[in-house]
Amino acid sequence: MCGIIGIVNISEDVSEKLFKGLKLLEYRGYDSAGMAVINNGNLQIIKDKGKIDEIHEKYDFLTLSGRIGIAHTRWATHGAPDKVNAHPHIDCTGSIAVVHNGIIENFMDLKTELAEQGHKFRSRTDTEVVAHLIEENLKRGMDVEDAFVNAIRRLKGAYALAVISTASPDKIFCARVESPLVLGIREGEVYCSSDIPSLLLFTNKIAPLDNGEYAIISPNNVEIRRISDGSRVRKQFKKIDMGVEEAKKEGYPHYMLKEIFEQPYSIRYALNVQKNYLELMADFIDRSSRLFLVAAGTSYHAGLVGSYIFSKLARITGMPVIASEFVSRYGDSITVDDSILAISQSGETRDVLWAVEQAKMRGATILAIVNVLASTLTRVARIYLHQQSGPEIGVAATKTYTGQLTILYQLAFSLARKRGKLGQDEMDRFIEELNMLPDVIDMILKKCDREILEVANEIKDAKYVIFLGRGVNTGTAYEGRLKLMEISYIPSLAYPAGENKHGPISLIEKDVPVIGLVQDDETKKLMISNLHEVRSRGAKTYVISSSDDEEVREVSDVLIKVPRVSALFTPITYVVPLQLLAYHTSVLRGLDPDKPRNLAKSVTVI
Ligand code: F6R
């Protein structure tokens, strides 16, 4: 998964803009980066491994001068993250440059064929075949457009591509299959990029390229066609009302912290979900015989919490399934009577899209909760709900998780109402409480940040950390563990606390930190007894709870008390201290929580 950007201008150099846009795309990958421009008929390239700033410091991207250029920030899939494998990739003659996000599945076959024709490959990437395919087509007498289209028609897999060639020095050729690509325009300048925010620096007139389309962009013209038959596509460029400032850190040391503190706002936005679509989605779920909540990583945890809420409020069984497992586990048994509720912040997670595509082929109804508008999932879904959390730059999901939960609660209420499973008074009380959550989160952030910093100081050198939850907070325990593990690299475990004595309790020894989540519902007594079990074996317990009664205090070495809400809503209130814990631990260990190693924001590979 990578970020790509291309700019063509009528008279000015584009390297500075490419650099700025690329910086905004860095969340999509940051193990190597590069830029290519055409200057006086020659291709000039800077690329290397490392973060964009490191490469810039070493070579200075702004020394590239040219009115047309493409750039790339990479998260390696094929070939190690090194200079040779960094994009842009070029053909044998050094006159065609390509940047790519996605995976070309048949690249080995194409590479063999091209090598037999005499093409020399420099890298181990799947992308390089595109440059050589175009070169081969040019050799056979095609013009650049035909050479490009003919080449991409031979590709299997997923790609967003941008290509420049000295044979057509004022045009960028770009195309999209699966991986996202948007176009932007302003007077005398045209852009393509993997996302909208990177273009908002320059323009707010945006049009997404749809799946299976290619575009030829020049300083005053955009021509869009279908890859399959070359037919012309007319597209409107719409004004996007979103500032680039939204995507900046606003004084916080890291995006992750900024995003944690944005949650009172992002939850409020999620509460503004379009009610007609919410009702429509609830209708589909209500009519279906089975409901699967399909997602990956943090979004899967939201689905897991969602399954408890749906059952408790609406008496609906929703099966949470890890997206990458969905096809082998349920693929063959899916029918037209089933509904898939796909939950994906990016709307681009390949595992999720794969599950959804397979289910769709079997006639299931596809529903979705997404944060990124115009993402692939929004196009595949029959109905999607936009959680409106705003751009999330930190690789670790925080505000988008609580946003997803907020949507799931509203969906559960709507289902409960339809199915007559909640009395009006109870419903009104719950809805009122849900609407109060932004203020409650605000209080938690103000109260807990320092307390959690102290806990982070205590656990930062731990060999491992254990998270225990029960009931609605089983998913919260998993989420707390994922957050801590992914950004602090401390191995961590999470499981429903009832599993303790079925194995994991053997890990408990003196001073092992155990984070316990205690909510005031049918699980409280059992959870307290699980905490006694680990404490009596030497564990140090850090308990997050809205109760501070004797029972809870007795099992807590450290008690993080959060404001009281109904147990049903504690997955939102309890996860916030866990996000802060992960953040502070990461920083105390001298790490960059925004850019955990080996991870990227949106995982567009299987
Ligand atoms: C963890 C994290 C990932 C994502 C997962 C799914 O902090 O962010 O686990 O939740 O890659 O991503 P989306 O929601 O974009 O499908």
Coordinates of C-alpha atoms and ligand atoms in Angstrom, one line a residue:
M1 CA 0.0 0.0 0.0
C2 CA 1.3 3.3 -1.0
G3 CA 0.4 6.9 -1.9
I4 CA 0.8 8.4 -5.3
I5 CA 0.4 11.9 -6.7
G6 CA 0.9 13.5 -10.1
I7 CA 0.8 17.2 -11.1
V8 CA 0.9 18.8 -14.5
N9 CA 1.1 22.6 -14.8
I10 CA 1.0 25.0 -17.8
S11 CA 4.1 27.0 -16.8
E12 CA 5.4 26.4 -13.3
D13 CA 7.6 23.8 -11.7
V14 CA 5.7 21.2 -9.8
S15 CA 8.3 19.6 -7.5
E16 CA 7.5 21.7 -4.5
K17 CA 3.8 20.9 -4.8
L18 CA 4.5 17.2 -5.3
F19 CA 6.7 17.2 -2.2
K20 CA 3.9 18.9 -0.1
G21 CA 1.3 16.6 -1.4
L22 CA 3.5 13.6 -0.8
K23 CA 4.0 14.6 2.8
L24 CA 0.2 14.4 3.3
L25 CA 0.2 11.0 1.8
E26 CA 2.9 9.7 4.0
Y27 CA 0.4 7.9 6.3
R28 CA -0.2 5.4 3.5
G29 CA 3.4 4.2 3.6
Y30 CA 6.7 5.5 4.6
D31 CA 9.5 3.0 3.9
S32 CA 10.7 4.7 0.8
A33 CA 9.7 7.5 -1.5
G34 CA 10.5 9.1 -4.9
M35 CA 9.7 11.7 -7.5
A36 CA 10.1 12.0 -11.2
V37 CA 9.8 15.1 -13.4
I38 CA 10.3 15.7 -17.1
N39 CA 12.6 18.6 -17.8
N40 CA 13.6 19.6 -21.4
G41 CA 12.6 16.2 -22.7
N42 CA 14.5 14.3 -20.0
L43 CA 13.3 12.3 -17.1
Q44 CA 14.9 13.2 -13.8
I45 CA 14.3 11.1 -10.7
I46 CA 15.1 11.2 -7.0
K47 CA 14.2 8.2 -4.9
D48 CA 15.6 6.2 -2.0
K49 CA 14.5 4.2 1.1
G50 CA 13.5 6.0 4.2
K51 CA 10.9 8.6 5.2
I52 CA 10.2 11.5 2.8
D53 CA 12.0 14.1 4.9
E54 CA 15.1 12.0 5.2
I55 CA 15.2 11.5 1.5
H56 CA 14.5 15.2 0.9
E57 CA 17.3 16.1 3.3
K58 CA 19.7 13.9 1.5
Y59 CA 18.9 14.8 -2.1
D60 CA 16.5 17.9 -2.0
F61 CA 13.4 17.1 -4.1
L62 CA 13.1 20.8 -5.0
T63 CA 16.2 20.6 -7.2
L64 CA 14.0 18.7 -9.7
S65 CA 12.6 21.2 -12.1
G66 CA 9.8 20.5 -14.5
R67 CA 6.2 21.3 -15.2
I68 CA 5.0 17.7 -15.0
G69 CA 5.8 15.1 -12.4
I70 CA 4.8 12.1 -10.3
A71 CA 5.7 11.1 -6.8
H72 CA 5.3 8.1 -4.5
T73 CA 5.5 7.1 -0.9
R74 CA 5.8 3.4 -0.4
W75 CA 4.8 0.6 1.9
A76 CA 6.6 -2.4 0.5
T77 CA 4.7 -5.4 -0.9
H78 CA 7.0 -6.9 -3.5
G79 CA 10.7 -6.3 -3.0
A80 CA 12.5 -5.0 0.1
P81 CA 12.2 -1.4 1.1
D82 CA 15.4 -0.1 -0.6
K83 CA 16.4 2.4 -3.2
V84 CA 16.1 0.1 -6.2
N85 CA 12.6 -1.0 -5.3
A86 CA 11.5 2.6 -4.5
H87 CA 9.2 4.2 -7.1
P88 CA 9.1 5.7 -9.7
H89 CA 10.1 2.8 -11.9
I90 CA 11.4 3.3 -15.4
D91 CA 11.7 1.4 -18.6
C92 CA 15.0 0.3 -20.3
T93 CA 15.4 3.7 -22.1
G94 CA 14.7 5.8 -19.0
S95 CA 12.0 7.8 -20.7
I96 CA 8.9 6.3 -19.0
A97 CA 8.3 6.6 -15.3
V98 CA 5.6 4.9 -13.3
V99 CA 4.2 5.1 -9.7
H100 CA 1.8 2.6 -8.5
N101 CA -0.3 1.7 -5.5
G102 CA -1.7 -1.9 -5.4
I103 CA -0.5 -5.3 -6.4
I104 CA -0.2 -6.6 -10.0
E105 CA -0.9 -10.3 -9.5
N106 CA 0.3 -11.5 -12.9
F107 CA 3.6 -9.5 -12.9
M108 CA 5.7 -12.7 -12.8
D109 CA 4.3 -13.9 -16.1
L110 CA 4.6 -10.5 -17.7
K111 CA 8.1 -10.1 -16.4
T112 CA 9.2 -13.4 -17.9
E113 CA 7.6 -12.5 -21.2
L114 CA 9.2 -9.0 -21.3
A115 CA 12.6 -10.4 -20.2
E116 CA 12.5 -12.8 -23.1
Q117 CA 11.9 -9.8 -25.4
G118 CA 15.1 -8.4 -24.0
H119 CA 13.9 -6.0 -21.3
K120 CA 16.2 -5.5 -18.4
F121 CA 14.6 -5.2 -15.0
R122 CA 16.3 -3.3 -12.2
S123 CA 13.9 -3.9 -9.3
R124 CA 12.0 -6.8 -7.7
T125 CA 8.7 -4.9 -7.8
D126 CA 5.5 -5.8 -9.6
T127 CA 5.3 -2.2 -10.8
E128 CA 8.3 -2.2 -13.1
V129 CA 6.5 -4.4 -15.6
V130 CA 4.2 -1.5 -16.4
A131 CA 7.0 0.7 -17.6
H132 CA 8.4 -2.1 -19.8
L133 CA 5.0 -3.0 -21.2
I134 CA 4.5 0.6 -22.3
E135 CA 8.0 0.7 -23.7
E136 CA 7.3 -2.5 -25.7
N137 CA 4.1 -1.1 -27.1
L138 CA 5.8 2.2 -28.1
K139 CA 8.5 0.1 -29.9
R140 CA 5.7 -1.6 -31.8
G141 CA 4.5 1.8 -33.1
M142 CA 1.7 2.7 -30.8
D143 CA 1.3 6.3 -29.5
V144 CA 1.7 6.8 -25.7
E145 CA -2.1 6.7 -25.0
D146 CA -2.5 3.4 -26.9
A147 CA 0.7 2.0 -25.3
F148 CA -0.6 2.9 -21.9
V149 CA -4.1 1.5 -22.3
N150 CA -2.9 -1.6 -24.0
A151 CA -0.5 -2.2 -21.1
I152 CA -3.0 -1.7 -18.3
R153 CA -5.5 -4.0 -20.1
R154 CA -2.9 -6.7 -19.6
L155 CA -2.7 -6.2 -15.8
K156 CA -4.5 -8.4 -13.3
G157 CA -4.9 -7.2 -9.7
A158 CA -5.3 -3.9 -8.1
Y159 CA -3.7 -0.6 -9.1
A160 CA -3.8 3.1 -9.0
L161 CA -1.2 4.2 -11.6
A162 CA 0.3 7.4 -12.8
V163 CA 2.7 7.4 -15.7
I164 CA 4.7 10.1 -17.5
S165 CA 6.7 9.7 -20.7
T166 CA 9.1 12.0 -22.5
A167 CA 7.3 11.0 -25.7
S168 CA 4.2 12.9 -24.4
P169 CA 5.8 15.5 -22.1
D170 CA 2.7 17.4 -21.0
K171 CA 0.4 14.5 -20.1
I172 CA 0.0 12.2 -17.1
F173 CA -1.6 8.9 -17.8
C174 CA -3.4 7.5 -14.8
A175 CA -5.8 4.6 -14.1
R176 CA -7.6 2.9 -11.3
V177 CA -8.6 -0.6 -10.6
E178 CA -9.5 -1.2 -7.0
S179 CA -6.9 1.1 -5.4
P180 CA -8.2 4.7 -4.9
L181 CA -7.4 7.6 -7.2
V182 CA -8.9 11.1 -7.3
L183 CA -8.4 13.9 -9.7
G184 CA -8.3 17.6 -9.0
I185 CA -8.3 20.7 -11.2
R186 CA -7.6 24.4 -11.1
E187 CA -6.7 27.0 -13.7
G188 CA -3.7 25.8 -15.6
E189 CA -3.0 22.8 -13.3
V190 CA -4.4 19.3 -13.0
Y191 CA -3.7 16.6 -10.3
C192 CA -4.1 13.0 -9.5
S193 CA -3.6 11.5 -6.1
S194 CA -4.5 8.6 -3.8
D195 CA -6.6 10.8 -1.6
I196 CA -8.4 14.1 -1.4
P197 CA -6.6 15.8 1.5
S198 CA -3.3 15.8 -0.3
L199 CA -5.0 17.8 -3.1
L200 CA -6.8 20.3 -0.8
L201 CA -3.5 22.2 -0.5
F202 CA -3.9 23.2 -4.2
T203 CA -7.6 22.9 -5.1
N204 CA -11.0 21.9 -3.7
K205 CA -12.4 20.9 -7.1
I206 CA -12.2 17.1 -6.9
A207 CA -13.6 14.1 -8.8
P208 CA -12.8 10.5 -7.9
L209 CA -11.8 8.2 -10.7
D210 CA -14.1 5.1 -10.6
N211 CA -13.0 1.6 -10.7
G212 CA -12.0 0.6 -14.2
E213 CA -11.4 4.1 -15.5
Y214 CA -8.3 5.8 -16.8
A215 CA -7.6 9.5 -17.3
I216 CA -5.2 11.5 -19.4
I217 CA -4.5 14.8 -17.7
S218 CA -2.8 17.8 -19.2
P219 CA -2.6 21.4 -17.9
N220 CA -6.0 22.5 -19.2
N221 CA -7.7 19.2 -19.9
V222 CA -8.9 16.0 -18.3
E223 CA -10.1 13.1 -20.4
I224 CA -11.6 10.1 -18.7
R225 CA -12.4 6.8 -20.3
R226 CA -13.2 3.2 -19.4
I227 CA -10.3 0.8 -19.5
S228 CA -12.5 -2.0 -20.9
D229 CA -13.7 -0.3 -24.1
G230 CA -12.2 3.1 -24.2
S231 CA -15.6 4.8 -24.0
R232 CA -15.7 8.4 -22.8
V233 CA -16.8 9.1 -19.2
R234 CA -18.2 12.5 -18.2
K235 CA -17.5 13.5 -14.7
Q236 CA -18.3 16.5 -12.6
F237 CA -15.7 18.0 -10.4
K238 CA -17.3 18.9 -7.1
K239 CA -16.3 21.5 -4.5
I240 CA -15.0 19.8 -1.3
D241 CA -15.7 21.7 1.8
M242 CA -12.8 20.4 3.9
G243 CA -9.7 22.3 5.0
V244 CA -6.2 21.0 4.9
E245 CA -5.9 22.3 8.4
E246 CA -8.1 19.5 9.5
A247 CA -5.3 17.1 8.5
K248 CA -2.6 18.9 10.5
K249 CA -1.6 18.3 14.0
E250 CA -2.9 21.5 15.6
G251 CA -0.2 21.8 18.2
Y252 CA -0.3 18.2 19.4
P253 CA 3.0 16.4 19.4
H254 CA 1.5 13.5 17.5
Y255 CA -1.5 13.0 15.3
M256 CA -2.6 10.1 17.5
L257 CA -2.9 12.3 20.6
K258 CA -4.7 14.9 18.6
E259 CA -7.1 12.3 17.3
I260 CA -7.7 10.9 20.8
F261 CA -8.5 14.4 22.0
E262 CA -10.8 15.0 19.0
Q263 CA -13.2 12.2 20.2
P264 CA -15.7 14.5 21.8
Y265 CA -16.1 16.1 18.4
S266 CA -15.9 13.0 16.2
I267 CA -18.5 11.2 18.4
R268 CA -20.8 14.2 18.0
Y269 CA -20.4 14.0 14.2
A270 CA -21.1 10.3 14.3
L271 CA -24.3 11.0 16.2
N272 CA -25.4 13.1 13.2
V273 CA -25.6 10.1 10.9
Q274 CA -28.2 10.4 8.2
K275 CA -31.3 9.0 9.9
N276 CA -33.0 7.8 6.7
Y277 CA -30.1 5.7 5.7
L278 CA -29.8 4.4 9.3
E279 CA -33.5 3.3 9.1
L280 CA -33.0 1.8 5.7
M281 CA -30.0 -0.2 6.9
A282 CA -32.0 -1.4 9.9
D283 CA -34.7 -2.5 7.5
F284 CA -32.3 -4.6 5.5
I285 CA -30.8 -6.2 8.7
D286 CA -34.2 -6.9 10.1
R287 CA -35.3 -8.7 6.9
S288 CA -32.1 -10.8 6.6
S289 CA -31.9 -14.3 8.0
R290 CA -28.2 -13.9 9.1
L291 CA -26.1 -10.9 9.8
F292 CA -22.3 -11.0 9.6
L293 CA -20.2 -8.1 11.0
V294 CA -17.1 -8.2 8.8
A295 CA -13.9 -6.2 9.5
A296 CA -10.2 -6.2 10.3
G297 CA -8.1 -5.1 13.2
T298 CA -9.6 -2.3 15.3
S299 CA -12.7 -2.3 13.1
Y300 CA -13.2 -5.9 13.9
H301 CA -13.2 -5.0 17.6
A302 CA -16.0 -2.5 16.8
G303 CA -17.9 -5.3 15.1
L304 CA -17.3 -7.6 18.2
V305 CA -18.7 -4.9 20.5
G306 CA -21.5 -4.4 18.0
S307 CA -22.5 -8.0 18.2
Y308 CA -23.1 -7.8 22.0
I309 CA -25.0 -4.5 21.6
F310 CA -27.2 -5.9 18.8
S311 CA -28.0 -8.9 20.9
K312 CA -28.7 -7.0 24.1
L313 CA -30.8 -4.2 22.6
A314 CA -32.4 -5.7 19.5
R315 CA -32.2 -9.4 20.2
I316 CA -30.4 -9.9 16.9
T317 CA -27.5 -12.3 16.4
G318 CA -24.7 -10.6 14.5
M319 CA -21.7 -12.8 13.8
P320 CA -18.5 -10.9 14.1
V321 CA -16.0 -12.3 11.5
I322 CA -12.4 -11.3 10.9
A323 CA -12.5 -10.3 7.2
S324 CA -9.5 -12.4 6.1
E325 CA -11.3 -15.5 7.5
F326 CA -14.7 -14.8 6.1
V327 CA -14.5 -16.5 2.7
S328 CA -13.1 -19.8 4.0
R329 CA -15.4 -19.8 7.0
Y330 CA -18.7 -18.7 5.5
G331 CA -18.1 -18.1 1.8
D332 CA -19.8 -21.2 0.6
S333 CA -22.8 -20.9 2.8
I334 CA -23.7 -17.3 2.1
T335 CA -27.1 -16.8 0.5
V336 CA -29.3 -14.0 -0.8
D337 CA -31.0 -13.9 2.6
D338 CA -27.8 -12.8 4.4
S339 CA -26.5 -9.4 5.1
I340 CA -22.9 -8.4 5.5
L341 CA -22.2 -5.3 7.6
A342 CA -18.7 -4.4 6.6
I343 CA -16.9 -2.0 9.0
S344 CA -13.9 -0.2 7.6
Q345 CA -12.5 3.2 8.4
S346 CA -10.6 3.5 5.1
G347 CA -13.1 1.6 3.0
E348 CA -10.1 0.2 1.2
T349 CA -9.0 -2.7 3.3
R350 CA -8.4 -5.5 0.8
D351 CA -9.5 -8.3 3.2
V352 CA -12.8 -6.6 3.8
L353 CA -13.3 -5.8 0.1
W354 CA -12.5 -9.4 -0.8
A355 CA -15.0 -10.8 1.8
V356 CA -17.7 -8.3 0.5
E357 CA -17.1 -9.2 -3.2
Q358 CA -17.5 -12.9 -2.5
A359 CA -20.6 -12.4 -0.4
K360 CA -22.0 -10.0 -3.1
M361 CA -21.5 -12.6 -5.8
R362 CA -23.7 -15.0 -3.8
G363 CA -26.4 -12.4 -3.6
A364 CA -26.0 -11.2 0.0
T365 CA -26.9 -7.6 0.9
I366 CA -23.8 -5.5 1.5
L367 CA -24.0 -2.7 4.1
A368 CA -21.1 -0.7 5.4
I369 CA -19.9 1.7 8.0
V370 CA -17.0 3.8 6.6
N371 CA -15.1 7.0 7.3
V372 CA -13.5 7.7 3.9
L373 CA -16.1 8.9 1.4
A374 CA -15.7 7.8 -2.2
S375 CA -13.7 4.8 -0.9
T376 CA -14.2 1.5 -2.7
L377 CA -16.5 0.1 0.0
T378 CA -18.9 3.0 -0.4
R379 CA -19.3 2.0 -4.1
V380 CA -19.8 -1.7 -3.4
A381 CA -22.3 -1.3 -0.6
R382 CA -26.0 -1.1 -1.1
I383 CA -26.1 1.3 1.8
Y384 CA -23.3 2.8 3.7
L385 CA -23.3 5.0 6.8
H386 CA -20.6 7.7 6.9
Q387 CA -19.2 8.0 10.4
Q388 CA -17.7 11.5 9.7
S389 CA -14.7 11.2 12.0
G390 CA -12.6 13.3 9.7
P391 CA -9.2 12.3 8.4
E392 CA -7.3 10.0 10.8
I393 CA -3.6 10.3 10.2
G394 CA -2.1 8.3 13.1
V395 CA -1.7 4.8 11.9
A396 CA -3.4 3.5 15.1
A397 CA -7.2 3.9 14.9
T398 CA -8.6 5.9 17.8
K399 CA -11.3 8.3 17.0
T400 CA -12.6 6.2 14.1
Y401 CA -13.1 3.3 16.5
T402 CA -15.3 5.3 18.8
G403 CA -17.0 6.7 15.7
Q404 CA -17.8 3.2 14.5
L405 CA -19.2 2.3 17.9
T406 CA -21.4 5.4 17.9
I407 CA -22.9 4.3 14.6
L408 CA -23.4 0.8 15.8
Y409 CA -25.3 2.0 18.9
Q410 CA -27.6 4.0 16.8
L411 CA -28.2 1.1 14.5
A412 CA -29.0 -1.1 17.4
F413 CA -31.5 1.4 18.7
S414 CA -33.1 1.6 15.4
L415 CA -33.3 -2.2 15.2
A416 CA -34.6 -2.4 18.7
R417 CA -37.4 0.1 17.9
K418 CA -38.4 -1.8 14.7
R419 CA -38.5 -5.1 16.5
G420 CA -40.3 -3.7 19.5
K421 CA -37.5 -4.9 21.9
L422 CA -37.1 -1.8 24.0
G423 CA -39.8 0.2 25.8
Q424 CA -40.0 3.9 24.8
D425 CA -38.8 5.1 28.2
E426 CA -35.8 2.9 28.2
M427 CA -35.0 3.9 24.6
D428 CA -35.3 7.6 25.4
R429 CA -33.0 7.2 28.4
F430 CA -30.4 5.3 26.4
I431 CA -30.5 7.8 23.5
E432 CA -30.2 10.7 25.9
E433 CA -27.2 9.0 27.5
L434 CA -25.6 8.3 24.1
N435 CA -26.0 12.0 23.2
M436 CA -24.1 12.9 26.4
L437 CA -21.1 10.7 25.5
P438 CA -19.1 13.5 23.9
D439 CA -19.2 15.5 27.2
V440 CA -18.4 12.3 29.2
I441 CA -15.4 11.6 26.9
D442 CA -14.3 15.2 27.4
M443 CA -14.3 14.7 31.2
I444 CA -12.4 11.5 30.8
L445 CA -9.7 13.1 28.7
K446 CA -9.3 15.9 31.2
K447 CA -9.3 13.6 34.2
C448 CA -7.4 10.6 33.1
D449 CA -4.5 11.8 31.0
R450 CA -2.1 12.4 33.9
E451 CA -3.2 9.2 35.8
I452 CA -2.6 7.2 32.7
L453 CA 0.8 8.7 32.1
E454 CA 1.7 7.4 35.6
V455 CA 0.5 3.9 34.7
A456 CA 2.4 4.1 31.4
N457 CA 5.5 4.9 33.4
E458 CA 4.9 1.7 35.4
I459 CA 4.3 -0.6 32.6
K460 CA 6.7 0.8 30.0
D461 CA 9.4 -1.8 30.6
A462 CA 7.0 -4.8 31.2
K463 CA 7.9 -8.1 29.5
Y464 CA 4.2 -8.4 28.6
V465 CA 0.8 -7.0 29.5
I466 CA -2.5 -8.8 29.9
F467 CA -5.9 -7.2 29.2
L468 CA -9.0 -8.8 30.7
G469 CA -12.6 -8.0 29.8
R470 CA -16.0 -9.7 29.8
G471 CA -19.3 -9.2 28.0
V472 CA -19.5 -5.9 26.1
N473 CA -15.9 -5.1 27.1
T474 CA -14.3 -8.2 25.6
G475 CA -13.8 -6.2 22.4
T476 CA -12.5 -3.3 24.5
A477 CA -9.8 -5.6 26.0
Y478 CA -8.8 -6.7 22.5
E479 CA -8.7 -3.2 21.4
G480 CA -6.6 -2.0 24.3
R481 CA -4.2 -4.8 23.7
L482 CA -3.9 -4.1 20.0
K483 CA -3.3 -0.4 20.6
L484 CA -0.5 -1.1 23.2
M485 CA 1.1 -3.8 21.1
E486 CA 1.1 -2.0 17.8
I487 CA 2.7 1.2 18.9
S488 CA 4.8 0.3 22.0
Y489 CA 5.9 -3.2 20.7
I490 CA 5.2 -4.7 24.2
P491 CA 3.8 -8.2 23.6
S492 CA 0.3 -8.2 25.0
L493 CA -2.5 -10.6 25.5
A494 CA -6.3 -10.1 25.7
Y495 CA -9.0 -12.5 26.3
P496 CA -12.5 -12.8 27.9
A497 CA -11.5 -13.2 31.5
G498 CA -13.5 -16.4 31.9
E499 CA -10.7 -18.0 29.8
N500 CA -8.1 -17.3 32.5
K501 CA -8.2 -20.7 34.0
H502 CA -8.3 -22.5 30.7
G503 CA -4.7 -21.7 30.1
P504 CA -3.4 -18.1 30.2
I505 CA -3.3 -17.9 34.0
S506 CA -0.1 -19.8 33.8
L507 CA 1.5 -16.6 32.5
I508 CA 0.8 -14.8 35.7
E509 CA 3.8 -14.2 37.9
K510 CA 4.9 -11.4 40.2
D511 CA 4.2 -7.9 39.0
V512 CA 2.8 -8.8 35.6
P513 CA 0.6 -5.9 34.7
V514 CA -3.0 -6.9 34.2
I515 CA -5.4 -4.3 32.9
G516 CA -9.0 -5.2 34.0
L517 CA -12.2 -3.7 32.8
V518 CA -15.1 -3.8 35.2
Q519 CA -18.5 -2.7 34.2
D520 CA -21.6 -2.7 36.3
D521 CA -23.7 -5.5 34.7
E522 CA -24.2 -9.2 35.0
T523 CA -20.4 -9.8 34.4
K524 CA -19.2 -7.6 37.4
K525 CA -19.0 -10.3 40.1
L526 CA -17.3 -12.8 37.7
M527 CA -14.8 -10.2 36.6
I528 CA -14.0 -9.3 40.1
S529 CA -13.3 -12.9 40.9
N530 CA -11.0 -13.2 37.8
L531 CA -9.1 -10.2 39.1
H532 CA -8.7 -11.9 42.5
E533 CA -7.4 -15.0 40.7
V534 CA -4.6 -13.1 39.0
R535 CA -3.8 -10.8 41.9
S536 CA -3.4 -13.7 44.3
R537 CA -0.8 -15.0 42.0
G538 CA 1.3 -11.8 42.0
A539 CA -0.2 -9.8 39.1
K540 CA -0.4 -6.0 39.5
T541 CA -3.9 -5.0 38.6
Y542 CA -4.8 -1.7 36.9
V543 CA -8.6 -1.6 36.8
I544 CA -10.7 0.7 34.7
S545 CA -14.2 1.1 36.0
S546 CA -17.0 3.5 36.7
S547 CA -17.5 1.9 40.1
D548 CA -15.2 2.5 43.0
D549 CA -17.1 0.5 45.6
E550 CA -15.3 -1.7 48.1
E551 CA -15.4 -4.8 45.9
V552 CA -13.7 -3.0 43.0
R553 CA -11.1 -1.3 45.2
E554 CA -10.2 -4.6 46.7
V555 CA -9.0 -6.0 43.4
S556 CA -7.4 -2.8 42.1
D557 CA -3.7 -2.0 42.8
V558 CA -4.5 1.1 40.7
L559 CA -8.0 2.1 40.0
I560 CA -8.7 4.4 37.0
K561 CA -12.2 5.7 37.7
V562 CA -14.2 7.0 34.8
P563 CA -17.5 8.8 34.9
R564 CA -20.5 6.5 35.3
V565 CA -22.6 5.6 32.2
S566 CA -24.8 2.6 31.6
A567 CA -22.6 -0.6 31.3
L568 CA -23.8 -0.8 27.6
F569 CA -21.8 2.4 26.8
T570 CA -18.6 1.5 28.6
P571 CA -16.9 0.2 25.5
I572 CA -16.7 3.9 24.4
T573 CA -15.7 5.3 27.8
Y574 CA -13.3 2.5 28.8
V575 CA -11.4 2.5 25.5
V576 CA -10.2 6.1 25.9
P577 CA -7.9 5.5 28.9
L578 CA -6.6 2.5 27.0
Q579 CA -5.8 4.6 23.9
L580 CA -4.0 7.1 26.2
L581 CA -2.1 4.2 27.8
A582 CA -0.9 3.0 24.5
Y583 CA 0.1 6.5 23.4
H584 CA 2.0 7.4 26.5
T585 CA 3.8 4.0 26.7
S586 CA 4.9 4.4 23.1
V587 CA 6.3 7.9 23.7
L588 CA 8.0 6.9 26.9
R589 CA 9.7 4.1 25.1
G590 CA 11.1 6.7 22.6
L591 CA 8.9 5.5 19.7
D592 CA 6.8 7.4 17.2
P593 CA 3.2 6.4 17.9
D594 CA 2.1 7.8 14.6
K595 CA 4.3 5.6 12.5
P596 CA 4.6 2.1 14.1
R597 CA 7.1 -0.1 12.2
N598 CA 5.9 -2.4 9.5
L599 CA 2.4 -0.9 9.6
A600 CA 0.4 1.4 7.3
K601 CA -2.9 3.2 7.6
S602 CA -4.8 1.4 5.0
V603 CA -4.0 -2.2 4.2
T604 CA -4.9 -2.7 0.5
V605 CA -3.2 -6.1 0.1
I606 CA -4.4 -9.5 1.1
Ligands
F6R1 C1 -5.1 -0.6 14.3 C2 -5.7 -0.3 13.0 C3 -5.9 -1.4 12.1 C4 -7.2 -1.2 11.2 C5 -7.4 -2.3 10.2 C6 -8.6 -2.1 9.4 O1 -5.0 0.5 15.1 O2 -5.9 0.8 12.7 O3 -6.1 -2.6 12.8 O4 -8.3 -1.1 12.1 O5 -6.3 -2.3 9.3 O6 -8.7 -0.9 8.7 P1 -10.0 -0.3 8.2 O7 -10.9 0.1 9.3 O8 -9.5 0.9 7.3 O9 -10.6 -1.4 7.3

